[in-house]
PDB file of C-alpha atoms in Angstrom:
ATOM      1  CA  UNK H 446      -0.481 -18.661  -5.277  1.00  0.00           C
ATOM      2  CA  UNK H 447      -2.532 -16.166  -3.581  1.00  0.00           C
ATOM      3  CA  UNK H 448      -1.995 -12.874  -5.952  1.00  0.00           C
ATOM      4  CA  UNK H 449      -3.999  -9.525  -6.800  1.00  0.00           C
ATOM      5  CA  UNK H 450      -4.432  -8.665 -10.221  1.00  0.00           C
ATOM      6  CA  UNK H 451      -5.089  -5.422 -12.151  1.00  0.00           C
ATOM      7  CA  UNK H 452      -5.328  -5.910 -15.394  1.00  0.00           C
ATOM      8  CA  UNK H 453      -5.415  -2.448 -16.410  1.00  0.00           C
ATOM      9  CA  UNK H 454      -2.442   0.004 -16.561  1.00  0.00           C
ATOM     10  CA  UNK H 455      -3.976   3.063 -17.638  1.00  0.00           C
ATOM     11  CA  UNK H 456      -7.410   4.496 -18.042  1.00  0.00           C
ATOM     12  CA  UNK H 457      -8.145   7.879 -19.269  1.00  0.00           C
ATOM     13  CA  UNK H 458     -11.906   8.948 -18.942  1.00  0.00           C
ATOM     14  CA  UNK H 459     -13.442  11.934 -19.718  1.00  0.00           C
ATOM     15  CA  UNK H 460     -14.937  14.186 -16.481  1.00  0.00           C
ATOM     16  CA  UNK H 461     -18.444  13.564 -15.648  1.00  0.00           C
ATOM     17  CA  UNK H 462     -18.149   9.990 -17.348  1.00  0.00           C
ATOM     18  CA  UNK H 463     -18.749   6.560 -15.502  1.00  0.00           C
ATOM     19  CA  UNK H 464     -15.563   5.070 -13.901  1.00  0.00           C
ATOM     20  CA  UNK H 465     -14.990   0.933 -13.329  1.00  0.00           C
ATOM     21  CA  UNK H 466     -11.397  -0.024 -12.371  1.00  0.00           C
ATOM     22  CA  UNK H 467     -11.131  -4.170 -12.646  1.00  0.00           C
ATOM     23  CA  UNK H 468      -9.652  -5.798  -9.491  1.00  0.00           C
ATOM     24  CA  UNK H 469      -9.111 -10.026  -9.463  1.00  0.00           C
ATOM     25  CA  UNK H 470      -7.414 -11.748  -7.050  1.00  0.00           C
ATOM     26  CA  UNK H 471      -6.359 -15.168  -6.609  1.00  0.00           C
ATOM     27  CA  UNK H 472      -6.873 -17.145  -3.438  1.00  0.00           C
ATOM     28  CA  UNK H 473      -8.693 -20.108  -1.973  1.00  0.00           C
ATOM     29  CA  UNK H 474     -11.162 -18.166  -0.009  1.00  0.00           C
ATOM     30  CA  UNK H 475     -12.597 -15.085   0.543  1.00  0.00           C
ATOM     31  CA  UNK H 476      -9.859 -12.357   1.719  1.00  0.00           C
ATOM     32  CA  UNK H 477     -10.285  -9.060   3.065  1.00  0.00           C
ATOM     33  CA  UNK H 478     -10.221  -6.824   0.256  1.00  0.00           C
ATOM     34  CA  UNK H 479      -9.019  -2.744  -0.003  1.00  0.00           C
ATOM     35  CA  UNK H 480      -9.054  -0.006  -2.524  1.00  0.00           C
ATOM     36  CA  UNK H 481      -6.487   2.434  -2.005  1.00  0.00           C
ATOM     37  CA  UNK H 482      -5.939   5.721  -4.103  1.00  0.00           C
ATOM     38  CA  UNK H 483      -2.133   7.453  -4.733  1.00  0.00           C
ATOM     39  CA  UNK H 484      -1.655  10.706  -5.637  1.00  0.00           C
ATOM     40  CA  UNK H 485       1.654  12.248  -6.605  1.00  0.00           C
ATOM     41  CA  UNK H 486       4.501  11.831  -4.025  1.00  0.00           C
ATOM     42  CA  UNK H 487       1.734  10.954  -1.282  1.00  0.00           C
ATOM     43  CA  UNK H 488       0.989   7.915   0.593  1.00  0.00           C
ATOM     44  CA  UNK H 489      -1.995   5.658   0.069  1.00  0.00           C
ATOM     45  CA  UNK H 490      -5.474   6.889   1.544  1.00  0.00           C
ATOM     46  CA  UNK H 491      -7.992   3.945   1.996  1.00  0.00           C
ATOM     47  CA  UNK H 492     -11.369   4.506  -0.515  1.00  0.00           C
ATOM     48  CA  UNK H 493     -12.997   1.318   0.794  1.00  0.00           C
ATOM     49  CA  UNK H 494     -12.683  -1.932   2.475  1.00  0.00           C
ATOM     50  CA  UNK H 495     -15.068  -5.058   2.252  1.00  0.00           C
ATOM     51  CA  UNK H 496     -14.629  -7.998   5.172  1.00  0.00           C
ATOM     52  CA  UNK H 497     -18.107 -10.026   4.835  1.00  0.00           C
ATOM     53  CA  UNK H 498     -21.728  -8.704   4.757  1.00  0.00           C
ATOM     54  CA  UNK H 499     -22.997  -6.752   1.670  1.00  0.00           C
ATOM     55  CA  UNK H 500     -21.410  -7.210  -0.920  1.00  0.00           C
ATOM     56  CA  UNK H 501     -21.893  -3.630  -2.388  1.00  0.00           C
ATOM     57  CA  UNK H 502     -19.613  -1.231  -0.385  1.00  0.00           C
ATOM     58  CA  UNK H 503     -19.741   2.565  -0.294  1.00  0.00           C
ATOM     59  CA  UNK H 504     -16.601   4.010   0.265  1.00  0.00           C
ATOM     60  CA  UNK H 505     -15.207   7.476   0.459  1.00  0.00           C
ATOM     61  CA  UNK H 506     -14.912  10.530  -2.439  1.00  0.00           C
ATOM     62  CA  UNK H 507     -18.294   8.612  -4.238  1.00  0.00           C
ATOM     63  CA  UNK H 508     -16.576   5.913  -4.605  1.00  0.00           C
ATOM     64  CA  UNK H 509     -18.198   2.412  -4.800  1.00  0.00           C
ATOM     65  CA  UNK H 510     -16.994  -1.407  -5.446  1.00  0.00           C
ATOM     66  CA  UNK H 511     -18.890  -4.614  -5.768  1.00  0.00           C
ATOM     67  CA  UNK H 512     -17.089  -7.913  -4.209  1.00  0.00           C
ATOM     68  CA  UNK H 513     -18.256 -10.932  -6.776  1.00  0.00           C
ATOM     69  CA  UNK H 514     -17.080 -14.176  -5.423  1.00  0.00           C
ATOM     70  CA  UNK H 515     -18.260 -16.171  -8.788  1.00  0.00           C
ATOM     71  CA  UNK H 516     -15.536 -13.883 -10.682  1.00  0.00           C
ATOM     72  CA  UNK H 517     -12.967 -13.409  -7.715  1.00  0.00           C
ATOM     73  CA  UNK H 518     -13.238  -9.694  -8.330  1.00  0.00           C
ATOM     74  CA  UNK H 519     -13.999  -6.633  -6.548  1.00  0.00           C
ATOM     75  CA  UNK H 520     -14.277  -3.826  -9.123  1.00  0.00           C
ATOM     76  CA  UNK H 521     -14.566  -0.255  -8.267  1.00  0.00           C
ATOM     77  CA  UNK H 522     -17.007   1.784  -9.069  1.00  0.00           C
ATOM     78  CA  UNK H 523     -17.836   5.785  -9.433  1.00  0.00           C
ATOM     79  CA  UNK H 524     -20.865   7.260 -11.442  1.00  0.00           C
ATOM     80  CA  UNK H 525     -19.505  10.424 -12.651  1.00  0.00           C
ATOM     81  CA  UNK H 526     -15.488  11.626 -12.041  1.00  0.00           C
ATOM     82  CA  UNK H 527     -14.108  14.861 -11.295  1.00  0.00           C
ATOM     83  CA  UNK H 528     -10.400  16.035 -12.849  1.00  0.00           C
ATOM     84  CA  UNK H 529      -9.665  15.674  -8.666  1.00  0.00           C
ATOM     85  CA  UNK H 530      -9.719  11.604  -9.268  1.00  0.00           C
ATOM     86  CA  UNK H 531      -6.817  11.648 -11.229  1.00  0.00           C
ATOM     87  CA  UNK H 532      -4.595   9.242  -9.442  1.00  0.00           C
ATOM     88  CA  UNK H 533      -3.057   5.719  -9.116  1.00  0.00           C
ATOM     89  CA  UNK H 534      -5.524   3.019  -7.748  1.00  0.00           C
ATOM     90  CA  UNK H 535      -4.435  -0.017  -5.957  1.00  0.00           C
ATOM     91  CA  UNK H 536      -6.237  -3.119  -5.176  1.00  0.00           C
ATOM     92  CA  UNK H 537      -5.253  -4.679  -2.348  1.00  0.00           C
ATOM     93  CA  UNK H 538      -6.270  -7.849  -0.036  1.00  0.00           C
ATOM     94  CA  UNK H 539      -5.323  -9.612   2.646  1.00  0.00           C
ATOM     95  CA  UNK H 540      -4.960 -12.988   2.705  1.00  0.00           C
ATOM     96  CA  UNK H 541      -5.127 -13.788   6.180  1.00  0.00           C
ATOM     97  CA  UNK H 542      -1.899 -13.216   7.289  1.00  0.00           C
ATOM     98  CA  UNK H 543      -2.142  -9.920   7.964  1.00  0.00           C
ATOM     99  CA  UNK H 544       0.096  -8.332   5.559  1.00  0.00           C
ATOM    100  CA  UNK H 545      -1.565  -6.681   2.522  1.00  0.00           C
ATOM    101  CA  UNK H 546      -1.060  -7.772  -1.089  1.00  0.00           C
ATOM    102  CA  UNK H 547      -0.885  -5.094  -3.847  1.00  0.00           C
ATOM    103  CA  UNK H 548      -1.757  -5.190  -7.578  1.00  0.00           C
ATOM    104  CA  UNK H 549       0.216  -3.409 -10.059  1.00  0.00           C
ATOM    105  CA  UNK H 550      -2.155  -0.160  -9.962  1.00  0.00           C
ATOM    106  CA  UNK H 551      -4.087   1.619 -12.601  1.00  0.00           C
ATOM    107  CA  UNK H 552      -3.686   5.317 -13.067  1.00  0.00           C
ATOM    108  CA  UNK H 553      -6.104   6.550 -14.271  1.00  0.00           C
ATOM    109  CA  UNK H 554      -6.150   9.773 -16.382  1.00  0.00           C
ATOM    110  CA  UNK H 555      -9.443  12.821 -16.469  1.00  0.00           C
ATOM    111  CA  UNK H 556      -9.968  14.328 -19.749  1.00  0.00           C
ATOM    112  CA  UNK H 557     -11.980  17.581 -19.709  1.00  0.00           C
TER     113      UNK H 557
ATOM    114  CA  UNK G1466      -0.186  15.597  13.532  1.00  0.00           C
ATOM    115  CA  UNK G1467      -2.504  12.601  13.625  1.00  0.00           C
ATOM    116  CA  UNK G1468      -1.169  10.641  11.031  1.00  0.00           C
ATOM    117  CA  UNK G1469       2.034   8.306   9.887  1.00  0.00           C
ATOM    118  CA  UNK G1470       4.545  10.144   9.750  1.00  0.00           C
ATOM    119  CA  UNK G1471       8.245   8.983   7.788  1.00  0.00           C
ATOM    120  CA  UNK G1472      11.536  10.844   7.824  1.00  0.00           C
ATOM    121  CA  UNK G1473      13.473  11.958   5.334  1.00  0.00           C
ATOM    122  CA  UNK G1474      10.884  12.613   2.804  1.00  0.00           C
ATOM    123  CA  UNK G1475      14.059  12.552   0.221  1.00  0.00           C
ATOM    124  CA  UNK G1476      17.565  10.414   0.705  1.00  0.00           C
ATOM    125  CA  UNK G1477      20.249  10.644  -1.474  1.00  0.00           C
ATOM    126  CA  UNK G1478      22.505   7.975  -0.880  1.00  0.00           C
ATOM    127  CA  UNK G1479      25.498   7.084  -3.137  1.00  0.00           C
ATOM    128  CA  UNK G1480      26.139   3.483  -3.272  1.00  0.00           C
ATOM    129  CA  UNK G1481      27.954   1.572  -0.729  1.00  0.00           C
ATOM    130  CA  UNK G1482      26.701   3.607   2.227  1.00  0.00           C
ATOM    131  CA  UNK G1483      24.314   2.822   4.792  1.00  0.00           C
ATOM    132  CA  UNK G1484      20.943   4.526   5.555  1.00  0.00           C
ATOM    133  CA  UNK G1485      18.478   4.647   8.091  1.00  0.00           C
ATOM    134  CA  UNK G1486      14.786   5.591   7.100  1.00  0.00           C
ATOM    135  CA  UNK G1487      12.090   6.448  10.465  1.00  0.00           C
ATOM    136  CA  UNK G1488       8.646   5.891  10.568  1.00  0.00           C
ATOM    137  CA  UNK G1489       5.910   7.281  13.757  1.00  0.00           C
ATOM    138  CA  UNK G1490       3.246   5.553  13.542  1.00  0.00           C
ATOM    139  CA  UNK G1491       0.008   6.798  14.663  1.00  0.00           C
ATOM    140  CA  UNK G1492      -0.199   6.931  18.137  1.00  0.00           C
ATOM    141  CA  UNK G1493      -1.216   3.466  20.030  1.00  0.00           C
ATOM    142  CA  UNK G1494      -1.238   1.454  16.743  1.00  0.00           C
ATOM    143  CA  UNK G1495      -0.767  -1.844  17.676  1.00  0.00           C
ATOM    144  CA  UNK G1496       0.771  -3.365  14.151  1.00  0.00           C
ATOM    145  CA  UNK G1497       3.791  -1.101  11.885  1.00  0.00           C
ATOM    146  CA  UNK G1498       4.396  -2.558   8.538  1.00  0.00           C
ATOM    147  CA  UNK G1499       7.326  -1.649   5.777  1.00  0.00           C
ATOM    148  CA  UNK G1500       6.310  -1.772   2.049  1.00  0.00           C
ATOM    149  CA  UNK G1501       8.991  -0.773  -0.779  1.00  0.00           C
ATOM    150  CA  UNK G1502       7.305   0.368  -3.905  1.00  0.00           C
ATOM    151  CA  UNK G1503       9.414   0.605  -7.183  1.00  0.00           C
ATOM    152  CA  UNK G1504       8.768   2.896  -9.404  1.00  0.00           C
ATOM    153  CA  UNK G1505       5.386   2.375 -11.711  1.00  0.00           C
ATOM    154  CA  UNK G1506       4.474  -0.455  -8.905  1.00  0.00           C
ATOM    155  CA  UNK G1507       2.686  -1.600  -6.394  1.00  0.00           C
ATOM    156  CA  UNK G1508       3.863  -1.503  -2.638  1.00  0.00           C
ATOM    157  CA  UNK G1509       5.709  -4.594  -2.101  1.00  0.00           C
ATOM    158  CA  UNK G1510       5.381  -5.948   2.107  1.00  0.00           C
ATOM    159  CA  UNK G1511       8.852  -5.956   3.561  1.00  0.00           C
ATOM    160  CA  UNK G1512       8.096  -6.807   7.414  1.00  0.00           C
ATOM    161  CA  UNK G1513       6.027  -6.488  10.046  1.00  0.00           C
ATOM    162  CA  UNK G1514       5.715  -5.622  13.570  1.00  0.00           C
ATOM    163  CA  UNK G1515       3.147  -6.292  16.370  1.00  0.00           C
ATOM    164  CA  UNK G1516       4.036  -3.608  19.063  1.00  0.00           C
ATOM    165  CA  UNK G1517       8.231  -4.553  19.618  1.00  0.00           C
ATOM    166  CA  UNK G1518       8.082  -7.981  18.007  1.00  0.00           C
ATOM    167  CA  UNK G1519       9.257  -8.429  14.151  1.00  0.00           C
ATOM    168  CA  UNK G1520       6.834 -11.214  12.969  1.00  0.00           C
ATOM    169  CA  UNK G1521       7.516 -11.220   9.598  1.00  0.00           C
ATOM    170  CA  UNK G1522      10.494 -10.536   7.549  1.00  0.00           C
ATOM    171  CA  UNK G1523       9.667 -12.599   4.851  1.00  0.00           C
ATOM    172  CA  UNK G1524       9.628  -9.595   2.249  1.00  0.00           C
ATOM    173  CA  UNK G1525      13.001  -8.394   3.432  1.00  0.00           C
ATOM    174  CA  UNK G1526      15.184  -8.528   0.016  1.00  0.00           C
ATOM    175  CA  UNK G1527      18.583  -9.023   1.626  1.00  0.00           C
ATOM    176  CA  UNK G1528      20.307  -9.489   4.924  1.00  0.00           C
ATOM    177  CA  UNK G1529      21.404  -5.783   4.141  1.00  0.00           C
ATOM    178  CA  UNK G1530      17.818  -5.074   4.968  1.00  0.00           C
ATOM    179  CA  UNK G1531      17.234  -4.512   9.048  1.00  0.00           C
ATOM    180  CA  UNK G1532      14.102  -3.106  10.921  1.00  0.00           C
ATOM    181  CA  UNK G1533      13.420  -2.522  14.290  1.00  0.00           C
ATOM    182  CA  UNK G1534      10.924  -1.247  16.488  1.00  0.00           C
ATOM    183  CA  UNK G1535      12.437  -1.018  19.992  1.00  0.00           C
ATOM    184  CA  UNK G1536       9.815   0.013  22.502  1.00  0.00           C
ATOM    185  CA  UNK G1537       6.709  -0.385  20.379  1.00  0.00           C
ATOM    186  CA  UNK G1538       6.508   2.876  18.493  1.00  0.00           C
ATOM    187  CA  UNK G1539       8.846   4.681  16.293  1.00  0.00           C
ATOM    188  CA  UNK G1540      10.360   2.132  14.089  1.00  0.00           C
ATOM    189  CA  UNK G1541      13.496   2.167  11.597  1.00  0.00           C
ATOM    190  CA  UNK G1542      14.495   0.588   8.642  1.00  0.00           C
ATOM    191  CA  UNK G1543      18.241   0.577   7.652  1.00  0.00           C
ATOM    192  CA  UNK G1544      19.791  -0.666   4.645  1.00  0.00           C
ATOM    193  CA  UNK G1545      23.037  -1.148   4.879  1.00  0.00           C
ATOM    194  CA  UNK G1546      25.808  -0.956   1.457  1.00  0.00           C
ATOM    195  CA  UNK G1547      23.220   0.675  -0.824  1.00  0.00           C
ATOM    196  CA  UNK G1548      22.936  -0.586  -4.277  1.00  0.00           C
ATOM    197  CA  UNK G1549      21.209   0.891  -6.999  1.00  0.00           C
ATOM    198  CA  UNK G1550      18.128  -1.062  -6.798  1.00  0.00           C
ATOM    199  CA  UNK G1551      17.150  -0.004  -3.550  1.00  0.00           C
ATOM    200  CA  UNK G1552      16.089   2.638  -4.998  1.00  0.00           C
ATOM    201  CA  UNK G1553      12.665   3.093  -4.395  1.00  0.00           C
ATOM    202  CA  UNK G1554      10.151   4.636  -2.271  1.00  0.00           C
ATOM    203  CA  UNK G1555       9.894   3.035   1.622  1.00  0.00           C
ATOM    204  CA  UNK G1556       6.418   3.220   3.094  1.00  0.00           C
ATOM    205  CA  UNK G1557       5.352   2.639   6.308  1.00  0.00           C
ATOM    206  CA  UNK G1558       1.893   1.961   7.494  1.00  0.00           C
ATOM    207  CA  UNK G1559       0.229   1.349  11.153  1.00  0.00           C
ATOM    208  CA  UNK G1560      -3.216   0.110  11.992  1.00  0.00           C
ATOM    209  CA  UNK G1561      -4.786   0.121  15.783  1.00  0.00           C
ATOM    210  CA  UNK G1562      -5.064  -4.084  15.710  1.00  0.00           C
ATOM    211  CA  UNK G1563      -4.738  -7.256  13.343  1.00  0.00           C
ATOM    212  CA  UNK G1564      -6.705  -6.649  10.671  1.00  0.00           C
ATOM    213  CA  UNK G1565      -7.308  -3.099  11.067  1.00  0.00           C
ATOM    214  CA  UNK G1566      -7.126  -0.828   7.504  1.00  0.00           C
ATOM    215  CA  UNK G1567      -3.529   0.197   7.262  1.00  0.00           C
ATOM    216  CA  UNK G1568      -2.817   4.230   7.554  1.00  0.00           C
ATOM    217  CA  UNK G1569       0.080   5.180   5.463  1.00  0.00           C
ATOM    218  CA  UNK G1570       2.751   8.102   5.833  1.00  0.00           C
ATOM    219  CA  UNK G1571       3.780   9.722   2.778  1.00  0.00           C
ATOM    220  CA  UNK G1572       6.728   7.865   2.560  1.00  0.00           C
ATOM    221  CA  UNK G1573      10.693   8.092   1.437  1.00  0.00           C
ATOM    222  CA  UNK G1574      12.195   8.210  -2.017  1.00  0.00           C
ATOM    223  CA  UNK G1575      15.571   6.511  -1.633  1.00  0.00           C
ATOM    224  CA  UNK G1576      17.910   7.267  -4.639  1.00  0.00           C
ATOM    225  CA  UNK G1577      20.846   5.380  -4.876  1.00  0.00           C
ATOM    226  CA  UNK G1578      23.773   7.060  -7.380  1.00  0.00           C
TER     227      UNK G1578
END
């Protein structure tokens, strides 16, 4: 079944520190794979897409993620946070029928 | 403004009546989608629309569930006899063509008493 899995709830990191959020998804091919960022009563904003090409995409706010199609994952990426990330991150993809398949989310959590 | 934009922001409904949720899409997006996101979850895809056409309904939870999307723009979702696990939060999100990134409004929080 084509799926998209976070395996990570909740992350708390201190500011300034290194960020990775793990993103898996299940499928037979490559889909079109999203990172979207929630903040508190808002709607989603889009950090980053990857289609094809490189497989190291910059995205928006510093944001990076890295699509790995040995480990079906596209982890996301930022070298030093700011108390501003705090937020829920969702992994999404699309599996080629245009509607887009969530994970679960992980909110992550800045610690001065 | 330029982006999605969803109406009410809040809806109290009590259970057993019938509400209508609206969503503007950005202006000549092609493609309107409905996600419902529970609380501590992920959007979950309800149904989709390419200009007027409804080509996918398949996340639709009930037949109490109805969207539309008359003349290719504004779009509404109605849920008709409320029950307590609609409540949720109903987003809408447009994109210019198949494929596109999705652009999301801010969405409604439906509680059902």
């Amino acid at each position: 079944a084509q799926s998209v899995t976070q395996p990570d709830i909740h992350i708390t990191v201190s500011e300034g520190a290194s960020l990775e959020l793990r993103c898996n998804y299940s499928y037979g091919a490559t889909p079109y794979l999203f990172w979207y960022v929630q903040s508190p009563g808002q709607g989603l904003q889009l950090l980053l897409k990857y289609f094809s090409g490189d497989t190291l995409v910059q995205g928006i706010k510093g944001f990076e993620a890295e699509f790995k199609r040995s480990q079906s994952s596209f982890n996301l990426r930022k070298p030093s946070v700011h108390w501003s990330d705090a937020a829920e991150y969702f992994c999404a993809a699309n599996f080629g029928n245009e509607k887009l398949t969530f994970g679960t989310g992980t909110r992550l959590t800045i610690i001065p | 403004g330029a982006g999605v934009s969803q109406s009410p922001r809040y809806k109290v409904a009590k259970r057993g009546q019938d509400v209508a949720l609206r969503c503007d899409p950005i202006s000549g997006h092609v493609s309107l989608f409905w996600y419902q996101q529970a609380l501590g979850q992920g959007p979950e895809f309800l149904t989709y629309f390419q200009n007027e056409a409804q080509l996918d309904k398949s996340g639709l939870p009930s037949d109490r569930f109805f969207a539309e999307r008359p003349e290719g723009s504004v779009s509404t979702l109605k849920i008709q006899r409320t029950q307590q696990e609609d409540s949720a939060v109903y987003l809408c999100a447009s994109s210019l063509e198949r494929n596109s990134p999705l652009h999301f409004g801010n969405g409604t929080r439906l509680t059902v008493t």
